[in-house]
Coordinates of C-alpha atoms in Angstrom, one line a residue:
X1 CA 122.2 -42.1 79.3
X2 CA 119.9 -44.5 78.9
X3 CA 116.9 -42.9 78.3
X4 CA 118.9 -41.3 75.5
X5 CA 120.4 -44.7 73.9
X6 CA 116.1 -46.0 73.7
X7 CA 115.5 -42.6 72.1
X8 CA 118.2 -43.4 69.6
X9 CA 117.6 -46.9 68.9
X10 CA 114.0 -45.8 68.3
X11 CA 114.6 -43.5 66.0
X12 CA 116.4 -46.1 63.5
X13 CA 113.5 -48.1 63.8
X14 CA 111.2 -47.5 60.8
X15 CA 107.9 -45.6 62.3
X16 CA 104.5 -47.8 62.5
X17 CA 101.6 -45.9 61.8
X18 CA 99.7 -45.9 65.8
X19 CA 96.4 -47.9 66.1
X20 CA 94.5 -46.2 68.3
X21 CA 91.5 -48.9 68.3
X22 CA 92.2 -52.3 70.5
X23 CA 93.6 -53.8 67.6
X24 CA 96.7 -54.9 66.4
X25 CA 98.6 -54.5 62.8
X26 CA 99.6 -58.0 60.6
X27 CA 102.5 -58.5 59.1
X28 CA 100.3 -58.0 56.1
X29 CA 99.0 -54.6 57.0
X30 CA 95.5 -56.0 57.8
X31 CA 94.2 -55.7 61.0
X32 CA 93.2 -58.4 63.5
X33 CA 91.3 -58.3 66.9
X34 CA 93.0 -58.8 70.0
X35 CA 92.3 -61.8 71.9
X36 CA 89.7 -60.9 74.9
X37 CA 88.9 -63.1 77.9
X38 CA 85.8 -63.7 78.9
X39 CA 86.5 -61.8 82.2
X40 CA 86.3 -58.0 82.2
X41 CA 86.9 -58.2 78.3
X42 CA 90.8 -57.7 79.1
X43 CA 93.5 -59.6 77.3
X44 CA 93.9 -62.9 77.8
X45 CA 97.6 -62.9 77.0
X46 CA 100.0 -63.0 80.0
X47 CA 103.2 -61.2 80.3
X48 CA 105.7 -60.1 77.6
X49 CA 108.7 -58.2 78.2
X50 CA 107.3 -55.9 75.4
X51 CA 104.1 -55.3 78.0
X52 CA 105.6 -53.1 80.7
X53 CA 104.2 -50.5 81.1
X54 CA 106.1 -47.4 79.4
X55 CA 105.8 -44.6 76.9
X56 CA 108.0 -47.5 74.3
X57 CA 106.2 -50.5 75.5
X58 CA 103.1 -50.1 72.6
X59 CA 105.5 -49.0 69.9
X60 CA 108.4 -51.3 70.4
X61 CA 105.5 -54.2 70.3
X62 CA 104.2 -53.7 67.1
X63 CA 107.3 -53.0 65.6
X64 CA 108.3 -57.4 66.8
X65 CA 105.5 -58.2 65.1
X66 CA 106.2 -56.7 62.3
X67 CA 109.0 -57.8 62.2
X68 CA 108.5 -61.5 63.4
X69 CA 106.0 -61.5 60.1
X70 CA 108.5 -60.0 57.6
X71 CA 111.0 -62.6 58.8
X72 CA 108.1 -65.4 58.2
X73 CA 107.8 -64.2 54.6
X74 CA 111.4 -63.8 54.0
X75 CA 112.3 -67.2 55.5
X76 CA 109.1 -69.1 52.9
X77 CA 109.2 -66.5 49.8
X78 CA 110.0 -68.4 46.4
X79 CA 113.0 -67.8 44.9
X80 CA 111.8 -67.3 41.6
X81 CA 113.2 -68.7 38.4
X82 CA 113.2 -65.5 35.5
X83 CA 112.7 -68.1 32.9
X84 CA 110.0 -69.3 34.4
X85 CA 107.9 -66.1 33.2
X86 CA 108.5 -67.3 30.1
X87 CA 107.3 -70.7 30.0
X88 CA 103.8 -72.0 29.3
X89 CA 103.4 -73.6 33.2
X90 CA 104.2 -70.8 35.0
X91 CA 103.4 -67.7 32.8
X92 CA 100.2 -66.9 34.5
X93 CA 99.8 -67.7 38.2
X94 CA 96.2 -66.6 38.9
X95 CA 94.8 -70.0 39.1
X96 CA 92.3 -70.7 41.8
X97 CA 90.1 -73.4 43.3
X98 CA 88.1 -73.5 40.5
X99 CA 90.4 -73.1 37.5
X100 CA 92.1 -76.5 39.8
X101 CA 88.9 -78.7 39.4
X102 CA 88.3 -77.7 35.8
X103 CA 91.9 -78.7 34.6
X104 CA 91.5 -82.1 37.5
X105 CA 88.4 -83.0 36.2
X106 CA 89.2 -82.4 32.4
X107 CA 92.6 -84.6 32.6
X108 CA 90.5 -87.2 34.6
X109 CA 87.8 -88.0 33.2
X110 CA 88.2 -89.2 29.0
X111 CA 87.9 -91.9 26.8
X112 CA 89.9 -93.8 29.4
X113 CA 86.7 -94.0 31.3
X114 CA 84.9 -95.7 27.7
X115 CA 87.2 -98.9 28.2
X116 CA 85.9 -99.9 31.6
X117 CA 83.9 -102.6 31.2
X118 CA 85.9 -104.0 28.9
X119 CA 88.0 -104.6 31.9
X120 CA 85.0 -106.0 33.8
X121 CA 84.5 -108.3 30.9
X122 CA 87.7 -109.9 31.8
X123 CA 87.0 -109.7 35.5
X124 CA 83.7 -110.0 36.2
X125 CA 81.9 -108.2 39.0
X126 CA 84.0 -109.1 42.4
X127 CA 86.9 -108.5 40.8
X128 CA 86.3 -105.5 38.8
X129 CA 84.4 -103.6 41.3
X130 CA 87.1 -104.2 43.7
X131 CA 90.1 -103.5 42.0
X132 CA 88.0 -100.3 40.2
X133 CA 87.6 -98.7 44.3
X134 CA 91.1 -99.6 45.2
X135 CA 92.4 -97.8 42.2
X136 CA 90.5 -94.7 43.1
X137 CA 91.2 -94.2 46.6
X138 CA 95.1 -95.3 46.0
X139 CA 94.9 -93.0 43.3
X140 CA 93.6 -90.1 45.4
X141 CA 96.1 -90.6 48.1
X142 CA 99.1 -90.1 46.3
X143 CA 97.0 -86.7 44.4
X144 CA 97.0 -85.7 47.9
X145 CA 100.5 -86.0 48.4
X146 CA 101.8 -84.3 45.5
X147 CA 99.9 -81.4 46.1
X148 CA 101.3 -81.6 49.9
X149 CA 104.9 -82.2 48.3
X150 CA 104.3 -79.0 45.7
X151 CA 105.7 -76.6 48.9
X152 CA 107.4 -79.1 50.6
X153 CA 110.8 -77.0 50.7
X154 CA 110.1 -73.6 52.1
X155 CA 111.3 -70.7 49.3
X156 CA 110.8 -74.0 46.8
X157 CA 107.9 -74.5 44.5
X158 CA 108.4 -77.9 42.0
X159 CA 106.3 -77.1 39.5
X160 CA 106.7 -79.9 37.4
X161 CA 106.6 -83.6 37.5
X162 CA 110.5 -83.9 37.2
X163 CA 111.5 -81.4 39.2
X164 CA 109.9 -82.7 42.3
X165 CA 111.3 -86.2 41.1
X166 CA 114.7 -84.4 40.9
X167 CA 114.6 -83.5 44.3
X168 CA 113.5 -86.8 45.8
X169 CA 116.0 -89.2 43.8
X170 CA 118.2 -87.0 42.7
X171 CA 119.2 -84.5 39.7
X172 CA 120.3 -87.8 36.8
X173 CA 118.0 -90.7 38.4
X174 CA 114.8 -88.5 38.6
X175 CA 114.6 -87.1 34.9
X176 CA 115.4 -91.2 33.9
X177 CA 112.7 -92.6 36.2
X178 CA 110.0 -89.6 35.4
X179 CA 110.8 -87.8 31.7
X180 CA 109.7 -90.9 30.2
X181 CA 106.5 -92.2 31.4
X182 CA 105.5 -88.5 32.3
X183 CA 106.2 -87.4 28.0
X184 CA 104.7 -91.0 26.9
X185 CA 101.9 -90.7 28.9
X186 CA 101.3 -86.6 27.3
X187 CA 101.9 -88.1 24.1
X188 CA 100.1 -90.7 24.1
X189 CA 97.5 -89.6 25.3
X190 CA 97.3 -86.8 22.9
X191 CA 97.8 -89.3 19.9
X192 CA 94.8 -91.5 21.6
X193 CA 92.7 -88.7 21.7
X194 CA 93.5 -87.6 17.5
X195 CA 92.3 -91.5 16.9
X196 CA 89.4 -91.6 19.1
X197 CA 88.2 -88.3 18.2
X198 CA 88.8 -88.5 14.5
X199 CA 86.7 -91.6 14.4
X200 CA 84.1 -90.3 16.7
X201 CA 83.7 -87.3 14.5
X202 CA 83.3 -89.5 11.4
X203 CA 80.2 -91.4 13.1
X204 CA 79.0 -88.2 14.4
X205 CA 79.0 -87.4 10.4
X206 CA 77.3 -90.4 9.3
X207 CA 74.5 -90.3 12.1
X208 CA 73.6 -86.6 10.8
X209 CA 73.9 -86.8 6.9
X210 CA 72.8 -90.8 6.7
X211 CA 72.4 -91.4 3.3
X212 CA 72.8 -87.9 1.9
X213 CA 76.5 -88.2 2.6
X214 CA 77.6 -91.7 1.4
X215 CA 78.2 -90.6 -2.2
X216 CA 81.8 -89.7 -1.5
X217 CA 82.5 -89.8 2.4
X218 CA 85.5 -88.3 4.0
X219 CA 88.0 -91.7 4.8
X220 CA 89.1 -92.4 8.8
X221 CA 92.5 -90.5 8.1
X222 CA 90.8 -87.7 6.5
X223 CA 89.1 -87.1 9.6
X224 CA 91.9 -87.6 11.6
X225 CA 93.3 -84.6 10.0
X226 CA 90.4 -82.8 10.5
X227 CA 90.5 -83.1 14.1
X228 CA 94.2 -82.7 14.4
X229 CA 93.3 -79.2 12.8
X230 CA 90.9 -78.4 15.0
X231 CA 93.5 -79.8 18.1
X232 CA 96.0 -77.3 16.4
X233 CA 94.2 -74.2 16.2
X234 CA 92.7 -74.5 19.5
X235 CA 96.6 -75.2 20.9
X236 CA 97.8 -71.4 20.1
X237 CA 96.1 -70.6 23.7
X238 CA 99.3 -69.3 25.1
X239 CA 99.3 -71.2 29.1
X240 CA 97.7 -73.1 31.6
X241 CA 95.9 -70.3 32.8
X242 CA 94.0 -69.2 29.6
X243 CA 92.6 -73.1 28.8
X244 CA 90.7 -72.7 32.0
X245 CA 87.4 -72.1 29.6
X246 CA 88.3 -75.4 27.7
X247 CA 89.0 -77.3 30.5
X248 CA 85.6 -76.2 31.8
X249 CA 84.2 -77.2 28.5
X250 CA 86.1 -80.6 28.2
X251 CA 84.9 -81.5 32.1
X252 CA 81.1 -80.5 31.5
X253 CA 81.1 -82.5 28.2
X254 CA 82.9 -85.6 29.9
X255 CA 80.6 -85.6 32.6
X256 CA 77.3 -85.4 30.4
X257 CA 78.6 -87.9 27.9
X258 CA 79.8 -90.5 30.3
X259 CA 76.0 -89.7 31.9
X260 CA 74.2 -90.5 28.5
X261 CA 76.1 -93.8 27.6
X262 CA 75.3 -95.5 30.7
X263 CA 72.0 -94.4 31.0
X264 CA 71.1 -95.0 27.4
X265 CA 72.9 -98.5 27.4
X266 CA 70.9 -99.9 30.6
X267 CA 68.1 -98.2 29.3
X268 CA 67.6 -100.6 26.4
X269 CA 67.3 -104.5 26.2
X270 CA 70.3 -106.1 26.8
X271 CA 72.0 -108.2 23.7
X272 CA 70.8 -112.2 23.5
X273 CA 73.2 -114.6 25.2
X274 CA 74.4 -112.3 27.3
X275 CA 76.8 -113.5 30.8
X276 CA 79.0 -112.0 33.2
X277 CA 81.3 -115.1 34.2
X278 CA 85.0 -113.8 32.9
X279 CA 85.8 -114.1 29.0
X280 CA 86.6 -118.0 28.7
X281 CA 90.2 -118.5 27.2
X282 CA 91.8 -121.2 26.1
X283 CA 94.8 -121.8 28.4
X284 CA 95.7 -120.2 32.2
X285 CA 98.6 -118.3 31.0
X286 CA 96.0 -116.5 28.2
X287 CA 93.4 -116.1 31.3
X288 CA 96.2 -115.1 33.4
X289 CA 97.9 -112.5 31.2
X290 CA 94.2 -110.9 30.5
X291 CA 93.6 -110.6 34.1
X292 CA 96.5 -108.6 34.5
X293 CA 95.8 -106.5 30.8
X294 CA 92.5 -105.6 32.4
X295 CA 93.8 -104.0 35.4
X296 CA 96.3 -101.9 33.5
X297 CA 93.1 -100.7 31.7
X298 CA 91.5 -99.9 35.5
X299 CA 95.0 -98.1 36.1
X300 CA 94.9 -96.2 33.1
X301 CA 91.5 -94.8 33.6
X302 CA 92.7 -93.0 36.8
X303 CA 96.3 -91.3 34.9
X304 CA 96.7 -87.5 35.0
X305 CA 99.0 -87.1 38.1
X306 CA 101.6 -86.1 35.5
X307 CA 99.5 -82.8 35.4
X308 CA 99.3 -82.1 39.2
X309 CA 101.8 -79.8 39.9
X310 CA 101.7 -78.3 36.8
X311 CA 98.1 -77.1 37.3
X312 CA 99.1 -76.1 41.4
X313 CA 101.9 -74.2 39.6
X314 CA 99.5 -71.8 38.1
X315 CA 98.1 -70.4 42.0
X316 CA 99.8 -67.6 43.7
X317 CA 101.3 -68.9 46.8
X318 CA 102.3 -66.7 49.7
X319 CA 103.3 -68.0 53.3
X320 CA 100.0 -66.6 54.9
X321 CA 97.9 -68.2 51.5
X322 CA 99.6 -71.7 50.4
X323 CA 98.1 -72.4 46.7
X324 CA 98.0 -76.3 48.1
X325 CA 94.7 -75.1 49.5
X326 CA 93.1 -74.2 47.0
X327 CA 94.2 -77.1 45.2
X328 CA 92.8 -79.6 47.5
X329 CA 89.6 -78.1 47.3
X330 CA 89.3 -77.9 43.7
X331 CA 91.4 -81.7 43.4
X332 CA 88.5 -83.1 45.6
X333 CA 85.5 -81.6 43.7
X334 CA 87.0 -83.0 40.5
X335 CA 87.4 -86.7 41.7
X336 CA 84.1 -86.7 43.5
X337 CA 83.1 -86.0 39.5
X338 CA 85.2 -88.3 38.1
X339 CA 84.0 -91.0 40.6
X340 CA 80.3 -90.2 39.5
X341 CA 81.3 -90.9 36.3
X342 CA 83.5 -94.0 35.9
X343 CA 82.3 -96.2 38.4
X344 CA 78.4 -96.1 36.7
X345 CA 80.0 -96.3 33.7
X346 CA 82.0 -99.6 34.6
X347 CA 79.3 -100.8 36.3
X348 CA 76.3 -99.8 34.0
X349 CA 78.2 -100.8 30.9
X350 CA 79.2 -104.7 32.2
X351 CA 75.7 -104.9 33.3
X352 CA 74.0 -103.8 29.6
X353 CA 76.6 -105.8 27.2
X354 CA 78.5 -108.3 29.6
X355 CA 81.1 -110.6 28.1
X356 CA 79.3 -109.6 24.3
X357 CA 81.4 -105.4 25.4
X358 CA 83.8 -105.2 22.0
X359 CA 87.2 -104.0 22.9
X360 CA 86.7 -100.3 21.7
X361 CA 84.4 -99.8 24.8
X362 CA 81.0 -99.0 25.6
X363 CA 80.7 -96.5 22.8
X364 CA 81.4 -98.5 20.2
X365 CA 79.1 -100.8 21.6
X366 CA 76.1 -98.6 22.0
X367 CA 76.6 -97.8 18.3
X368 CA 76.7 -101.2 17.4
X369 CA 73.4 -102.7 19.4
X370 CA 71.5 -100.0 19.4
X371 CA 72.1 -97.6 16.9
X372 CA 68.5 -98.1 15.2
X373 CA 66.9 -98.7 18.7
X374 CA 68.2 -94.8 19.9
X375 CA 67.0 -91.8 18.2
X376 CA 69.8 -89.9 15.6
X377 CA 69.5 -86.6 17.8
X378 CA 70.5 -88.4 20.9
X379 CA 73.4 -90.4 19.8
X380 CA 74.6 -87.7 17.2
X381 CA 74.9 -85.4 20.8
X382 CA 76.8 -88.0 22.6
X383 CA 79.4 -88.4 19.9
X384 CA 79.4 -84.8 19.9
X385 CA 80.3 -84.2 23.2
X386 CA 83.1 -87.2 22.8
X387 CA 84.5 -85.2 20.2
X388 CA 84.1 -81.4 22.7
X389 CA 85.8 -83.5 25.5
X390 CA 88.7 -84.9 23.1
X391 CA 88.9 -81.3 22.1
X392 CA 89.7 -80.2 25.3
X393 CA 91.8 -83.0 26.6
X394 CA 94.3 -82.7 23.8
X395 CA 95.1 -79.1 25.4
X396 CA 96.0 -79.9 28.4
X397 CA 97.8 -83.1 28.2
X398 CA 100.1 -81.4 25.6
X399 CA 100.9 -78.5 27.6
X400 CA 103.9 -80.1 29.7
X401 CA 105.3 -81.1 26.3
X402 CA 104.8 -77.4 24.8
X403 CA 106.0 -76.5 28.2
X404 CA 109.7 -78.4 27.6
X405 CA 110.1 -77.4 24.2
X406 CA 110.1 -73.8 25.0
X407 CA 112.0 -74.9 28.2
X408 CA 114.6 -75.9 25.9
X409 CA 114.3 -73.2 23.3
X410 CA 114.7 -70.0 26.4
X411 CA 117.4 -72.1 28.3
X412 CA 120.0 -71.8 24.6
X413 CA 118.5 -68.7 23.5
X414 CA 118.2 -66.6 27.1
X415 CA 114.8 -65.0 25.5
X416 CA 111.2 -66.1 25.8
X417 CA 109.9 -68.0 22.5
X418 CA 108.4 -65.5 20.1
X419 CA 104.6 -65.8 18.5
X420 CA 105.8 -67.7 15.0
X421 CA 108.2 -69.7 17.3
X422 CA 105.3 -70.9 20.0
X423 CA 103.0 -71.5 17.2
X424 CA 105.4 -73.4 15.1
X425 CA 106.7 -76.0 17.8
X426 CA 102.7 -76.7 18.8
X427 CA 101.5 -76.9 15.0
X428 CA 104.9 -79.5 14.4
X429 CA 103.8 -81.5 17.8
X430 CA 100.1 -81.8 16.2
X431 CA 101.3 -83.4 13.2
X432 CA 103.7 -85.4 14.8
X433 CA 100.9 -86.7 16.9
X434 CA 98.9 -87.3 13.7
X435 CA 101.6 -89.1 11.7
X436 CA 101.9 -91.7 14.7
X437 CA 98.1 -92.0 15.1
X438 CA 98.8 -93.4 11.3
X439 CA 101.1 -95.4 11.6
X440 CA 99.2 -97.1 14.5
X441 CA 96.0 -97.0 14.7
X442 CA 95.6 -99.2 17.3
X443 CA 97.2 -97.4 20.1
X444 CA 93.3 -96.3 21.3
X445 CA 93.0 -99.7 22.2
X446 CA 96.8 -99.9 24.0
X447 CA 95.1 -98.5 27.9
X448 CA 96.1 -101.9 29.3
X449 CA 100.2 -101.1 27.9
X450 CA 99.5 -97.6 28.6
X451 CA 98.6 -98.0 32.2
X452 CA 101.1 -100.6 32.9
X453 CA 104.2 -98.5 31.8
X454 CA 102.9 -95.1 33.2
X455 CA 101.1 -96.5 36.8
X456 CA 104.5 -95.5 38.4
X457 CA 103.5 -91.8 38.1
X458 CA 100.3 -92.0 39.7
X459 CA 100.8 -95.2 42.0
X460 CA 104.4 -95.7 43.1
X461 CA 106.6 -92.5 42.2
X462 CA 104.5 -90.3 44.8
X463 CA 104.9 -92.8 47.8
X464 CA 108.4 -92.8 47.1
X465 CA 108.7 -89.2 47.1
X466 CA 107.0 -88.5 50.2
X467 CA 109.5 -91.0 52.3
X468 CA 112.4 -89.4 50.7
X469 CA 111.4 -86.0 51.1
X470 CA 109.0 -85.5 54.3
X471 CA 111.3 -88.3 56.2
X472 CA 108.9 -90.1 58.4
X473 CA 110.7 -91.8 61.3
X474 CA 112.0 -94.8 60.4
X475 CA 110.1 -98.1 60.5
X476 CA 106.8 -96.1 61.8
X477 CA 103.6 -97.0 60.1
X478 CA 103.3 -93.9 57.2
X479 CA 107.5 -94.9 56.3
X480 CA 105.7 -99.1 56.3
X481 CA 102.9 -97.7 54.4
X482 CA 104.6 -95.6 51.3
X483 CA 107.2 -98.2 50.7
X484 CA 104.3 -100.6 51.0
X485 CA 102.7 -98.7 48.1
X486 CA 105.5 -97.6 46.3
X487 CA 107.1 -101.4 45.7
X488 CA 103.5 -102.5 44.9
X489 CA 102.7 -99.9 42.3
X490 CA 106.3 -101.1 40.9
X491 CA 105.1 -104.5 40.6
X492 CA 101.6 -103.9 39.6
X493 CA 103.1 -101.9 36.3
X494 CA 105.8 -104.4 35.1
X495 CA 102.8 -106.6 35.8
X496 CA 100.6 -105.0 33.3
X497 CA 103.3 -104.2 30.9
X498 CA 103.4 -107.7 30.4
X499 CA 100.3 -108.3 30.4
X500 CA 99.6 -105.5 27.8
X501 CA 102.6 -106.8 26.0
X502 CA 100.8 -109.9 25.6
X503 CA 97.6 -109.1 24.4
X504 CA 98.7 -107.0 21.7
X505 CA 100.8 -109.8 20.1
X506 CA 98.4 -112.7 20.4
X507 CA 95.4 -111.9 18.2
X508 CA 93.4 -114.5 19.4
X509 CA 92.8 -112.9 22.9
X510 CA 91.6 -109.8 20.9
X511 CA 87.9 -109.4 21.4
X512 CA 85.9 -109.2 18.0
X513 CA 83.8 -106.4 17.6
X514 CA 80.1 -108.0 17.6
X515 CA 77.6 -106.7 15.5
X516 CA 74.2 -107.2 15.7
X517 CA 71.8 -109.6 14.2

């Protein structure tokens, strides 16, 4: 009777295909040596109850495994969202390692590096290089623990900012505390970029035609427009996934321009009456409050964790192939890039121009020293590959905000957004961008405001998350350490809010914009 019950039981049981070499089968299908000891080449495993020796005990064994790994995969498959399929994030998810440090290294490295030693100017070297290396390696802690948090829920991915804020503070406190700096940091960034590279194209312009093309020149909002076009046309790409080329683009051009300014600027004589002693102001408070408006400028030069999971987002992800490694790899490539290029840039630029940096940055003041000491062909290529990288990095911060309003278009109309529909809400968001860009056209020279109100993304937030989330034993050194961090990040960005605040409506602590002799 029992030999007949094991027959019976056996038949139920799906039929394995038998391996007939020493091998046995993954979960997967794939298969993977046995392990071998050293000693007769037998198996180094001890006893299973599965091992007796019988005409079931082969069969019955590979059909636990089988069914240990099906049960792994159940117990972390993704419970998949339909309207995710529909939505510019998370349409595509063939990302890889490389598509992850072409989008890293395209939202990290900008103009944001350009404004640098302006900072320094207001620092000086101690301070500036200091504050500049605990930015990045703060900075780069809390990349690594978003990616780690992306997965942290088995059968969960968070593949955006505010979800994963959702989850740690809950479903009304996390859209409050992330929608906003997360959308003003997109869009402002977007509407930086229209200023920046309109006017970068307009010098580009006048370094090529020179005289020929003073007759009747295009005006700065003219060629605002122009690139706002161009920005437009470029934004039809339908996802994340198929702006890898322009991210690729965008990085390669950021890298070689941030190369070429530094090198050109320390290559020629530095300016008369140069120093490096900290910008002399006329009171403590003014001294104070600059201090602080040139660290939001170091804070802002390290945003783009608002684009994190997003770009994890677009990796398959399987139990057996977690996309947060492929995302580390490619995450840690792009910041060794980004910290080849902003730290000689901070460092090259206060060295070449000093206290004399204007407050547009090191490319406005390589134009303005040495603009008739450099040849036409080399500066007309840098402000070419300003305007390449702006290009680029319009794309991809303004794909979370494409991303929501088609989020909100499926979610009342149960039906993905159709061509005229996609294109309409990105050209509208262009000109929207534009329009601001007009009404102030000083917000290119906002980083320290900018990276006061949105250092809680890339500084705080993620600390906060991880203690709320992971749950690290109570009053051990990582739950010390990520409250540490988070409550300092806090501080440091109602800090430099104010500080930003400050500098904005006190002219007199604007720098002028030297020209020379």
């Amino acid at each position: 009777m029992e030999e007949e019950r094991l027959e019976t039981e056996l038949i139920s049981i799906p039929a394995t295909p038998r391996v007939l070499t020493p091998e046995i089968q993954t979960p997967s299908g794939q298969r993977s040596p046995r392990p071998m000891s050293k000693e007769g080449g037998k198996s180094s495993t001890g006893w299973t109850p599965t091992s007796f020796l019988s005409p079931i005990g082969t069969p019955m064994k590979r059909v636990l495994v089988n069914m240990k790994g099906y049960l792994e995969e159940v117990g972390h498959l993704t419970k998949l969202n339909p309207q995710d399929a529909w939505l510019p994030i998370t349409e595509s998810r063939n990302g890889n390692a490389h598509y992850a440090a072409f989008h890293n290294l395209n939202a990290g490295v900008g103009f944001q590096a350009l404004v640098l030693p302006v900072a320094f100017s207001f620092l000086g070297w101690s301070w500036g290089i200091v504050s500049l290396t605990i930015a990045y390696f703060w900075q780069l802690y809390t990349l690594w623990i978003l990616v780690q948090l992306h997965e942290a829920v088995p059968g969960k991915r968070y593949n955006r900012y505010v979800e994963l804020a959702q989850a740690a503070f809950g479903e009304r406190l996390g859209v409050w505390l992330a929608l906003f700096p997360t959308v003003y940091l997109s869009a402002g960034t977007a509407t930086a970029l229209i200023l920046i590279g309109g006017e970068t194209m307009k010098l580009f312009f006048e370094i090529v035609c020179g005289p020929l093309c003073t007759s009747n020149p295009l005006t700065t909002v003219e060629w605002y427009l122009v690139f706002t076009s161009l920005c437009i046309v470029l934004s039809q790409l339908p996802n994340l996934n198929s702006i890898a080329g322009l991210s690729l683009v965008g990085a390669v051009t950021a890298i070689f321009y941030s190369t070429m300014v530094w090198v050109l600027s320390v290559s020629q004589p530095r300016p008369p009456n140069i120093a490096y002693q900290p910008v002399p102001l006329p009171s403590f408070s003014a001294s104070l409050f600059s201090f602080l408006n040139a660290l939001g400028i170091i804070a802002f030069a390290f945003r783009g964790h608002n684009l994190v999971l997003e770009i994890q987002s677009t990796m398959p992800s399987t139990f057996k192939h977690p996309a947060h490694i492929p995302m580390w790899k490619g995450a840690k490539v792009a910041y060794f890039f980004i910290a080849m290029c902003v730290f000689p840039v901070a460092i090259g630029g206060f060295w070449a121009y000093g206290n004399l940096m204007p407050s547009g940055g090191i490319l406005n003041a390589l134009f303005a020293f040495h603009s008739h000491d450099i040849s036409r062909g080399l500066l007309a290529m840098t402000f070419l590959l300003v305007v390449f990288s702006c290009l680029s990095g319009f794309q991809i911060y303004s794909m979370p905000v494409f991303d929501s309003f088609e989020a909100s278009y499926t979610s009342r109309t149960n039906r993905p957004c159709s061509v005229w529909v996609r294109s309409g809400f990105r050209v509208v968001y262009g000109f929207i961008n534009f329009f601001i860009g007009i009404a102030l056209p000083f917000l290119a020279s906002l980083a320290g405001l900018l990276g006061g109100l949105t250092l809680p993304v890339t500084f705080a937030y993620p600390c906060f998350m991880w203690v709320l989330i992971k749950k690290p034993s109570k009053y051990s050194f990582n739950w010390y350490f990520n409250w540490t961090l988070g409550w300092l990040g806090i501080a440091f960005s109602l800090a430099f809010s104010i500080g930003g605040i400050w500098s904005m409506v006190n002219s007199g602590l604007k720098l002028k914009f030297f020209k020379p002799n």
